[in-house]
Amino acid sequence: MKRIAVLGAGSWGTALARHLALAGHDVRLWGRNAELIEEMKSRRANATYLCDVVLPPTVAPTSLLEEALVRTELVVAALPSHGTRDVIRAAAPFVPRQALIVSATKGLEQDTLLRISEVIAQELRGARPVAVLSGPSFAIEVA
């Protein structure tokens, strides 16, 4: 079992967190909206994005980056492309040195036209490997 942080509690992040938990991992699901996170904790579902999908007990929603990232082996960034740089910049001090980073964000950064994996690498100062998860899929199908 690995400890995994999924950054982004939208439909894609929630689906990936559920899938990783069902595969036997300990998952911290981070979202910036503290009210949504508290509701996810009590309902064990993401009513805003995937209302009919139950979160396994091994998914722990949190709105605190440090809590999500402590002792993680894998960090999955499932963030909107326009917010990725700011979130990764804020998360960088808490990302363990040994952690592998996976970008699950589609698109390019609007101002720079960089791939999101390049944005992540820049904000982490190239100190960690960055992999990319891509392909046609729908969050509900993955969940």
PDB file of C-alpha atoms in Angstrom:
ATOM      1  CA  MET A   1       0.000   0.000   0.000  1.00  0.00           C
ATOM      2  CA  LYS A   2       1.276   3.433  -0.931  1.00  0.00           C
ATOM      3  CA  ARG A   3       0.339   6.752   0.567  1.00  0.00           C
ATOM      4  CA  ILE A   4      -0.942   8.924  -2.255  1.00  0.00           C
ATOM      5  CA  ALA A   5      -2.045  12.544  -2.384  1.00  0.00           C
ATOM      6  CA  VAL A   6      -4.538  13.586  -5.037  1.00  0.00           C
ATOM      7  CA  LEU A   7      -4.581  17.344  -5.475  1.00  0.00           C
ATOM      8  CA  GLY A   8      -7.921  18.451  -6.852  1.00  0.00           C
ATOM      9  CA  ALA A   9     -11.312  17.342  -5.545  1.00  0.00           C
ATOM     10  CA  GLY A  10     -13.272  17.873  -8.738  1.00  0.00           C
ATOM     11  CA  SER A  11     -14.760  14.983 -10.680  1.00  0.00           C
ATOM     12  CA  TRP A  12     -11.431  13.772 -12.091  1.00  0.00           C
ATOM     13  CA  GLY A  13      -9.516  14.001  -8.808  1.00  0.00           C
ATOM     14  CA  THR A  14     -12.340  12.328  -6.901  1.00  0.00           C
ATOM     15  CA  ALA A  15     -12.547   9.514  -9.461  1.00  0.00           C
ATOM     16  CA  LEU A  16      -8.779   8.943  -9.360  1.00  0.00           C
ATOM     17  CA  ALA A  17      -8.752   9.004  -5.542  1.00  0.00           C
ATOM     18  CA  ARG A  18     -11.525   6.396  -5.436  1.00  0.00           C
ATOM     19  CA  HIS A  19      -9.786   4.194  -8.005  1.00  0.00           C
ATOM     20  CA  LEU A  20      -6.453   4.368  -6.160  1.00  0.00           C
ATOM     21  CA  ALA A  21      -8.150   3.558  -2.846  1.00  0.00           C
ATOM     22  CA  LEU A  22      -9.958   0.575  -4.358  1.00  0.00           C
ATOM     23  CA  ALA A  23      -6.561  -0.609  -5.635  1.00  0.00           C
ATOM     24  CA  GLY A  24      -5.433  -0.779  -2.008  1.00  0.00           C
ATOM     25  CA  HIS A  25      -3.758   2.576  -1.400  1.00  0.00           C
ATOM     26  CA  ASP A  26      -4.071   5.115   1.407  1.00  0.00           C
ATOM     27  CA  VAL A  27      -5.291   8.290  -0.345  1.00  0.00           C
ATOM     28  CA  ARG A  28      -5.486  11.890   0.792  1.00  0.00           C
ATOM     29  CA  LEU A  29      -7.803  13.919  -1.442  1.00  0.00           C
ATOM     30  CA  TRP A  30      -7.060  17.652  -1.292  1.00  0.00           C
ATOM     31  CA  GLY A  31      -9.492  20.363  -2.311  1.00  0.00           C
ATOM     32  CA  ARG A  32      -9.342  24.117  -1.807  1.00  0.00           C
ATOM     33  CA  ASN A  33     -13.040  24.437  -0.889  1.00  0.00           C
ATOM     34  CA  ALA A  34     -13.141  23.634   2.844  1.00  0.00           C
ATOM     35  CA  GLU A  35     -16.947  23.436   2.878  1.00  0.00           C
ATOM     36  CA  LEU A  36     -16.967  20.841   0.099  1.00  0.00           C
ATOM     37  CA  ILE A  37     -14.245  18.859   1.870  1.00  0.00           C
ATOM     38  CA  GLU A  38     -16.199  18.832   5.149  1.00  0.00           C
ATOM     39  CA  GLU A  39     -19.285  17.638   3.283  1.00  0.00           C
ATOM     40  CA  MET A  40     -17.230  14.915   1.588  1.00  0.00           C
ATOM     41  CA  LYS A  41     -15.984  13.766   4.988  1.00  0.00           C
ATOM     42  CA  SER A  42     -19.491  13.455   6.389  1.00  0.00           C
ATOM     43  CA  ARG A  43     -21.302  12.145   3.284  1.00  0.00           C
ATOM     44  CA  ARG A  44     -18.410   9.998   1.986  1.00  0.00           C
ATOM     45  CA  ALA A  45     -19.260  11.324  -1.473  1.00  0.00           C
ATOM     46  CA  ASN A  46     -18.567  14.398  -3.591  1.00  0.00           C
ATOM     47  CA  ALA A  47     -22.088  15.793  -3.972  1.00  0.00           C
ATOM     48  CA  THR A  48     -20.929  18.590  -6.256  1.00  0.00           C
ATOM     49  CA  TYR A  49     -19.022  16.527  -8.836  1.00  0.00           C
ATOM     50  CA  LEU A  50     -19.753  12.785  -8.433  1.00  0.00           C
ATOM     51  CA  CYS A  51     -22.781  12.559  -6.161  1.00  0.00           C
ATOM     52  CA  ASP A  52     -23.519   8.845  -6.618  1.00  0.00           C
ATOM     53  CA  VAL A  53     -19.954   7.655  -6.080  1.00  0.00           C
ATOM     54  CA  VAL A  54     -19.108   6.516  -2.534  1.00  0.00           C
ATOM     55  CA  LEU A  55     -15.605   7.194  -1.245  1.00  0.00           C
ATOM     56  CA  PRO A  56     -13.878   4.156   0.276  1.00  0.00           C
ATOM     57  CA  PRO A  57     -12.712   4.455   3.903  1.00  0.00           C
ATOM     58  CA  THR A  58      -9.100   4.792   2.719  1.00  0.00           C
ATOM     59  CA  VAL A  59      -9.848   8.148   1.030  1.00  0.00           C
ATOM     60  CA  ALA A  60      -9.331  11.007   3.469  1.00  0.00           C
ATOM     61  CA  PRO A  61     -10.527  14.370   2.149  1.00  0.00           C
ATOM     62  CA  THR A  62      -8.626  17.426   3.410  1.00  0.00           C
ATOM     63  CA  SER A  63      -8.352  21.110   2.631  1.00  0.00           C
ATOM     64  CA  LEU A  64      -4.831  21.339   4.085  1.00  0.00           C
ATOM     65  CA  LEU A  65      -1.965  20.819   1.645  1.00  0.00           C
ATOM     66  CA  GLU A  66       0.505  19.823   4.339  1.00  0.00           C
ATOM     67  CA  GLU A  67      -1.899  17.181   5.668  1.00  0.00           C
ATOM     68  CA  ALA A  68      -2.477  15.816   2.171  1.00  0.00           C
ATOM     69  CA  LEU A  69       1.222  15.624   1.323  1.00  0.00           C
ATOM     70  CA  VAL A  70       2.920  14.407   4.498  1.00  0.00           C
ATOM     71  CA  ARG A  71       4.820  11.137   3.865  1.00  0.00           C
ATOM     72  CA  THR A  72       3.344  10.623   0.393  1.00  0.00           C
ATOM     73  CA  GLU A  73       5.072   8.457  -2.169  1.00  0.00           C
ATOM     74  CA  LEU A  74       2.959   9.618  -5.097  1.00  0.00           C
ATOM     75  CA  VAL A  75       1.294  12.958  -5.809  1.00  0.00           C
ATOM     76  CA  VAL A  76      -1.419  13.105  -8.471  1.00  0.00           C
ATOM     77  CA  ALA A  77      -2.209  16.615  -9.704  1.00  0.00           C
ATOM     78  CA  ALA A  78      -5.787  16.629 -11.004  1.00  0.00           C
ATOM     79  CA  LEU A  79      -6.202  20.385 -11.007  1.00  0.00           C
ATOM     80  CA  PRO A  80      -7.688  22.859 -13.463  1.00  0.00           C
ATOM     81  CA  SER A  81      -4.889  23.957 -15.788  1.00  0.00           C
ATOM     82  CA  HIS A  82      -5.421  27.624 -14.905  1.00  0.00           C
ATOM     83  CA  GLY A  83      -4.853  26.970 -11.198  1.00  0.00           C
ATOM     84  CA  THR A  84      -2.105  24.376 -11.311  1.00  0.00           C
ATOM     85  CA  ARG A  85       0.879  26.717 -10.971  1.00  0.00           C
ATOM     86  CA  ASP A  86      -0.475  28.406  -7.830  1.00  0.00           C
ATOM     87  CA  VAL A  87      -1.436  25.128  -6.146  1.00  0.00           C
ATOM     88  CA  ILE A  88       1.863  23.406  -6.939  1.00  0.00           C
ATOM     89  CA  ARG A  89       3.802  26.465  -5.781  1.00  0.00           C
ATOM     90  CA  ALA A  90       1.925  26.343  -2.452  1.00  0.00           C
ATOM     91  CA  ALA A  91       2.351  22.567  -2.211  1.00  0.00           C
ATOM     92  CA  ALA A  92       6.071  22.474  -3.091  1.00  0.00           C
ATOM     93  CA  PRO A  93       7.410  22.873   0.470  1.00  0.00           C
ATOM     94  CA  PHE A  94       5.374  19.851   1.593  1.00  0.00           C
ATOM     95  CA  VAL A  95       6.079  17.434  -1.290  1.00  0.00           C
ATOM     96  CA  PRO A  96       8.473  14.747  -0.042  1.00  0.00           C
ATOM     97  CA  ARG A  97      11.746  14.522  -1.962  1.00  0.00           C
ATOM     98  CA  GLN A  98      11.176  10.883  -2.943  1.00  0.00           C
ATOM     99  CA  ALA A  99       7.628  11.440  -4.226  1.00  0.00           C
ATOM    100  CA  LEU A 100       6.775  10.798  -7.843  1.00  0.00           C
ATOM    101  CA  ILE A 101       4.509  13.442  -9.335  1.00  0.00           C
ATOM    102  CA  VAL A 102       1.799  12.532 -11.857  1.00  0.00           C
ATOM    103  CA  SER A 103       0.080  15.231 -13.857  1.00  0.00           C
ATOM    104  CA  ALA A 104      -3.495  14.232 -14.642  1.00  0.00           C
ATOM    105  CA  THR A 105      -4.405  17.713 -15.848  1.00  0.00           C
ATOM    106  CA  LYS A 106      -5.341  18.299 -19.455  1.00  0.00           C
ATOM    107  CA  GLY A 107      -4.540  21.385 -21.462  1.00  0.00           C
ATOM    108  CA  LEU A 108      -1.817  23.981 -21.515  1.00  0.00           C
ATOM    109  CA  GLU A 109      -1.066  26.896 -19.237  1.00  0.00           C
ATOM    110  CA  GLN A 110      -2.806  29.817 -20.908  1.00  0.00           C
ATOM    111  CA  ASP A 111      -0.164  32.540 -20.578  1.00  0.00           C
ATOM    112  CA  THR A 112       2.942  30.437 -21.276  1.00  0.00           C
ATOM    113  CA  LEU A 113       1.525  27.635 -23.460  1.00  0.00           C
ATOM    114  CA  LEU A 114       3.553  25.185 -21.377  1.00  0.00           C
ATOM    115  CA  ARG A 115       2.335  21.634 -20.857  1.00  0.00           C
ATOM    116  CA  ILE A 116       1.081  21.201 -17.294  1.00  0.00           C
ATOM    117  CA  SER A 117       3.871  18.717 -16.584  1.00  0.00           C
ATOM    118  CA  GLU A 118       6.336  21.496 -17.474  1.00  0.00           C
ATOM    119  CA  VAL A 119       4.561  23.902 -15.121  1.00  0.00           C
ATOM    120  CA  ILE A 120       4.768  21.332 -12.313  1.00  0.00           C
ATOM    121  CA  ALA A 121       8.456  20.701 -13.005  1.00  0.00           C
ATOM    122  CA  GLN A 122       9.157  24.438 -12.925  1.00  0.00           C
ATOM    123  CA  GLU A 123       7.380  24.944  -9.614  1.00  0.00           C
ATOM    124  CA  LEU A 124       9.137  21.950  -8.058  1.00  0.00           C
ATOM    125  CA  ARG A 125      12.408  23.255  -9.497  1.00  0.00           C
ATOM    126  CA  GLY A 126      13.018  20.027 -11.417  1.00  0.00           C
ATOM    127  CA  ALA A 127      13.813  18.252  -8.147  1.00  0.00           C
ATOM    128  CA  ARG A 128      11.326  15.421  -8.681  1.00  0.00           C
ATOM    129  CA  PRO A 129      10.279  13.262 -11.608  1.00  0.00           C
ATOM    130  CA  VAL A 130       6.987  14.201 -13.286  1.00  0.00           C
ATOM    131  CA  ALA A 131       4.918  11.642 -15.195  1.00  0.00           C
ATOM    132  CA  VAL A 132       1.753  12.291 -17.209  1.00  0.00           C
ATOM    133  CA  LEU A 133      -1.560  10.433 -17.174  1.00  0.00           C
ATOM    134  CA  SER A 134      -3.608  11.184 -20.265  1.00  0.00           C
ATOM    135  CA  GLY A 135      -6.138   9.757 -22.623  1.00  0.00           C
ATOM    136  CA  PRO A 136      -9.819   9.894 -23.359  1.00  0.00           C
ATOM    137  CA  SER A 137     -11.876   9.032 -20.326  1.00  0.00           C
ATOM    138  CA  PHE A 138     -14.765  10.255 -18.228  1.00  0.00           C
ATOM    139  CA  ALA A 139     -14.482  10.630 -14.473  1.00  0.00           C
ATOM    140  CA  ILE A 140     -17.682   8.704 -13.824  1.00  0.00           C
ATOM    141  CA  GLU A 141     -16.358   5.735 -15.816  1.00  0.00           C
ATOM    142  CA  VAL A 142     -13.092   5.701 -13.877  1.00  0.00           C
ATOM    143  CA  ALA A 143     -14.948   6.018 -10.550  1.00  0.00           C
TER     144      ALA A 143
END
